[in-house]
Short mmCIF file of C-alpha atoms in Angstrom, two decimals:
data_model
loop_
_atom_site.label_atom_id
_atom_site.label_comp_id
_atom_site.label_asym_id
_atom_site.label_seq_id
_atom_site.Cartn_x
_atom_site.Cartn_y
_atom_site.Cartn_z
CA MET A 1 17.29 44.80 -8.62
CA ALA A 2 20.32 44.88 -6.61
CA LYS A 3 22.74 41.73 -6.87
CA GLU A 4 23.10 39.63 -3.81
CA TYR A 5 26.38 40.55 -2.12
CA GLY A 6 28.91 37.94 -2.83
CA SER A 7 26.81 35.99 -5.38
CA ALA A 8 28.86 34.05 -7.97
CA ALA A 9 29.86 35.74 -10.88
CA GLN A 10 32.25 35.08 -13.97
CA TRP A 11 34.66 37.57 -12.79
CA GLN A 12 35.22 35.81 -9.45
CA GLU A 13 36.36 32.60 -11.25
CA ASP A 14 38.37 34.76 -13.60
CA LEU A 15 40.01 36.34 -10.71
CA TYR A 16 40.99 33.05 -9.18
CA GLN A 17 42.35 31.97 -12.53
CA VAL A 18 44.62 35.15 -12.73
CA LEU A 19 45.97 34.57 -9.23
CA ARG A 20 46.67 30.93 -9.93
CA HIS A 21 48.29 31.63 -13.37
CA ASN A 22 50.59 34.03 -11.48
CA GLY A 23 51.65 31.36 -9.15
CA VAL A 24 49.67 32.21 -6.01
CA THR A 25 49.73 28.99 -3.79
CA LEU A 26 48.78 30.54 -0.48
CA PHE A 27 45.20 32.17 0.29
CA CYS A 28 44.78 33.64 3.48
CA TYR A 29 41.57 35.07 4.76
CA VAL A 30 39.09 36.30 7.38
CA PRO A 31 35.97 34.69 6.15
CA ASP A 32 33.66 37.28 3.97
CA GLY A 33 30.91 36.89 1.66
CA GLY A 34 32.38 38.83 -0.88
CA HIS A 35 35.35 36.50 -1.22
CA LYS A 36 33.22 33.47 -0.91
CA THR A 37 33.96 32.18 -4.37
CA LEU A 38 37.77 32.74 -3.94
CA ILE A 39 37.79 31.25 -0.69
CA ASN A 40 35.87 28.19 -1.82
CA ARG A 41 37.90 27.72 -4.75
CA SER A 42 41.21 27.96 -2.89
CA ILE A 43 39.80 25.21 -0.51
CA GLU A 44 38.63 23.00 -3.12
CA ASP A 45 42.11 23.35 -4.94
CA PRO A 46 44.59 20.65 -4.12
CA ASP A 47 47.59 22.63 -5.42
CA VAL A 48 47.04 25.63 -2.87
CA VAL A 49 47.06 26.11 0.79
CA SER A 50 44.03 28.10 2.19
CA VAL A 51 44.44 29.57 5.64
CA PRO A 52 41.46 30.96 7.70
CA LEU A 53 42.76 33.89 9.92
CA THR A 54 41.62 35.08 13.40
CA THR A 55 42.48 38.56 12.49
CA GLU A 56 43.65 40.34 9.28
CA GLU A 57 47.02 41.54 10.34
CA GLU A 58 48.13 37.78 10.64
CA GLY A 59 47.74 37.55 7.04
CA VAL A 60 50.38 40.32 6.32
CA ALA A 61 52.84 38.41 8.27
CA MET A 62 51.94 35.20 6.72
CA CYS A 63 52.24 36.72 3.09
CA ALA A 64 55.70 38.04 4.07
CA GLY A 65 56.91 34.79 5.39
CA CYS A 66 55.57 33.23 2.14
CA HIS A 67 57.83 35.25 0.14
CA LEU A 68 60.74 34.63 2.27
CA GLY A 69 59.93 30.80 1.42
CA GLY A 70 59.90 31.42 -2.17
CA THR A 71 56.29 31.29 -2.83
CA LYS A 72 53.45 33.82 -3.47
CA SER A 73 50.29 34.79 -1.78
CA VAL A 74 47.47 36.83 -1.52
CA LEU A 75 45.48 38.13 1.63
CA LEU A 76 41.54 38.32 1.24
CA MET A 77 40.05 40.69 3.49
CA GLN A 78 36.84 43.21 3.96
CA SER A 79 37.31 46.92 4.39
CA SER A 80 36.59 46.77 7.82
CA GLY A 81 39.80 44.70 8.45
CA VAL A 82 42.14 47.29 6.95
CA GLY A 83 42.13 48.97 10.48
CA ASN A 84 43.68 45.99 11.87
CA CYS A 85 46.36 45.95 9.54
CA VAL A 86 47.95 49.39 9.75
CA ASN A 87 51.06 48.37 12.03
CA MET A 88 51.65 45.46 9.95
CA PHE A 89 51.82 47.32 6.84
CA ALA A 90 55.12 48.58 7.78
CA LEU A 91 56.43 45.22 7.61
CA VAL A 92 55.65 45.25 4.11
CA LYS A 93 57.08 48.71 3.28
CA ASN A 94 60.32 48.30 5.28
CA GLY A 95 60.86 44.82 4.20
CA LEU A 96 60.31 45.56 0.73
CA PHE A 97 58.15 42.49 0.47
CA PRO A 98 55.92 41.89 -2.58
CA PHE A 99 52.36 42.02 -1.15
CA VAL A 100 48.95 41.65 -2.69
CA THR A 101 45.70 42.09 -0.70
CA LEU A 102 42.29 41.85 -2.04
CA ILE A 103 39.82 44.02 -0.45
CA THR A 104 35.99 43.84 -0.65
CA MET A 105 34.76 47.24 -0.04
CA ARG A 106 31.85 48.45 2.41
CA GLY A 107 30.72 51.83 3.06
CA GLU A 108 30.39 52.73 -0.46
CA PHE A 109 27.86 52.69 -3.27
CA GLY A 110 24.48 51.46 -1.75
CA GLU A 111 25.77 51.02 1.81
CA MET A 112 22.97 50.49 4.34
CA ASN A 113 24.99 50.11 7.40
CA PRO A 114 26.08 53.41 8.88
CA TRP A 115 29.00 51.68 10.90
CA GLN A 116 30.53 50.55 7.62
CA ILE A 117 30.92 54.03 6.13
CA PRO A 118 33.88 55.59 8.12
CA MET A 119 36.15 52.75 7.51
CA GLY A 120 34.85 52.55 3.91
CA GLN A 121 35.95 56.03 3.29
CA GLY A 122 39.25 55.62 5.07
CA VAL A 123 40.71 52.39 3.32
CA GLN A 124 42.32 54.23 0.34
CA PRO A 125 43.83 56.93 2.33
CA VAL A 126 45.09 54.60 5.28
CA VAL A 127 46.58 51.93 2.91
CA GLU A 128 48.35 54.70 0.63
CA ALA A 129 49.61 56.45 3.88
CA MET A 130 51.09 53.23 5.02
CA GLY A 131 52.87 53.11 1.66
CA LEU A 132 50.92 50.53 -0.21
CA HIS A 133 49.59 51.27 -3.76
CA CYS A 134 45.98 51.39 -4.38
CA LEU A 135 44.09 49.89 -7.65
CA ARG A 136 40.24 49.70 -7.87
CA ALA A 137 38.12 47.48 -9.78
CA MET A 138 34.57 48.75 -10.31
CA THR A 139 33.26 46.66 -13.05
CA PRO A 140 33.52 42.99 -14.02
CA SER A 141 35.83 43.84 -17.10
CA GLU A 142 38.39 45.88 -14.86
CA VAL A 143 38.65 42.81 -12.30
CA VAL A 144 41.40 40.66 -14.38
CA PRO A 145 43.63 43.42 -15.44
CA THR A 146 43.60 45.16 -12.25
CA ALA A 147 44.53 41.85 -10.36
CA GLN A 148 47.36 41.01 -13.11
CA ALA A 149 48.70 44.84 -12.70
CA ALA A 150 48.88 44.28 -8.81
CA MET A 151 50.47 40.88 -9.29
CA ASP A 152 53.19 42.66 -11.84
CA MET A 153 53.64 45.56 -9.25
CA ALA A 154 54.08 43.52 -6.16
CA TYR A 155 56.17 40.68 -7.45
CA LYS A 156 58.37 42.42 -10.22
CA SER A 157 58.94 45.51 -8.09
CA ASN A 158 58.73 44.36 -4.51
CA GLN A 159 55.71 46.54 -3.74
CA GLY A 160 52.58 46.39 -1.76
CA VAL A 161 49.29 46.56 -3.58
CA ALA A 162 45.77 46.63 -2.34
CA VAL A 163 43.15 45.93 -4.97
CA LEU A 164 39.68 47.47 -3.76
CA LEU A 165 36.74 45.33 -4.93
CA THR A 166 34.15 48.11 -5.08
CA GLN A 167 30.44 47.67 -3.81
CA LYS A 168 29.48 48.73 -7.35
CA LEU A 169 31.35 45.33 -8.35
CA ILE A 170 30.52 42.99 -5.60
CA GLY A 171 26.89 44.55 -4.44
CA ALA A 172 25.85 45.97 -1.27
CA LYS A 173 24.78 43.82 1.75
CA PRO A 174 21.11 44.26 2.72
CA PHE A 175 21.86 44.60 6.30
#
């Protein structure tokens, strides 16, 4: 039986903890079921700021501004939102801003919506073409080390890093 898309799992709590352990205090997001646990935890946590966005590219600029203000951030989005960010990714590359985005993937393993498949196939090539590094987490045991690697690459080397949380990990939406 397929797992419910975005259903709570221990890896999601562990992911929130690794982000907090690394000093992330701003979580910006466009609402997404795959990020439900991270979004809810950030809303409930009095020590962080949780900002819903109207569009994903706002989050890229918000994360850059957060760095200029001396704090750490993460942008949560679904793969279909990557297309909205292409121009803004140049800000990360040219400004040498540390940047971490966690992307819940669609259009991969078990996808039932044909409209999600093209962007799902294009996420990694597009992100890499814009100068960001792409790391994939395919199993629960890969989530924490992948997130830690992303935080290290971003904040110790001033790099942009996208962590792709694959559909094998999060499950496929039934629509």
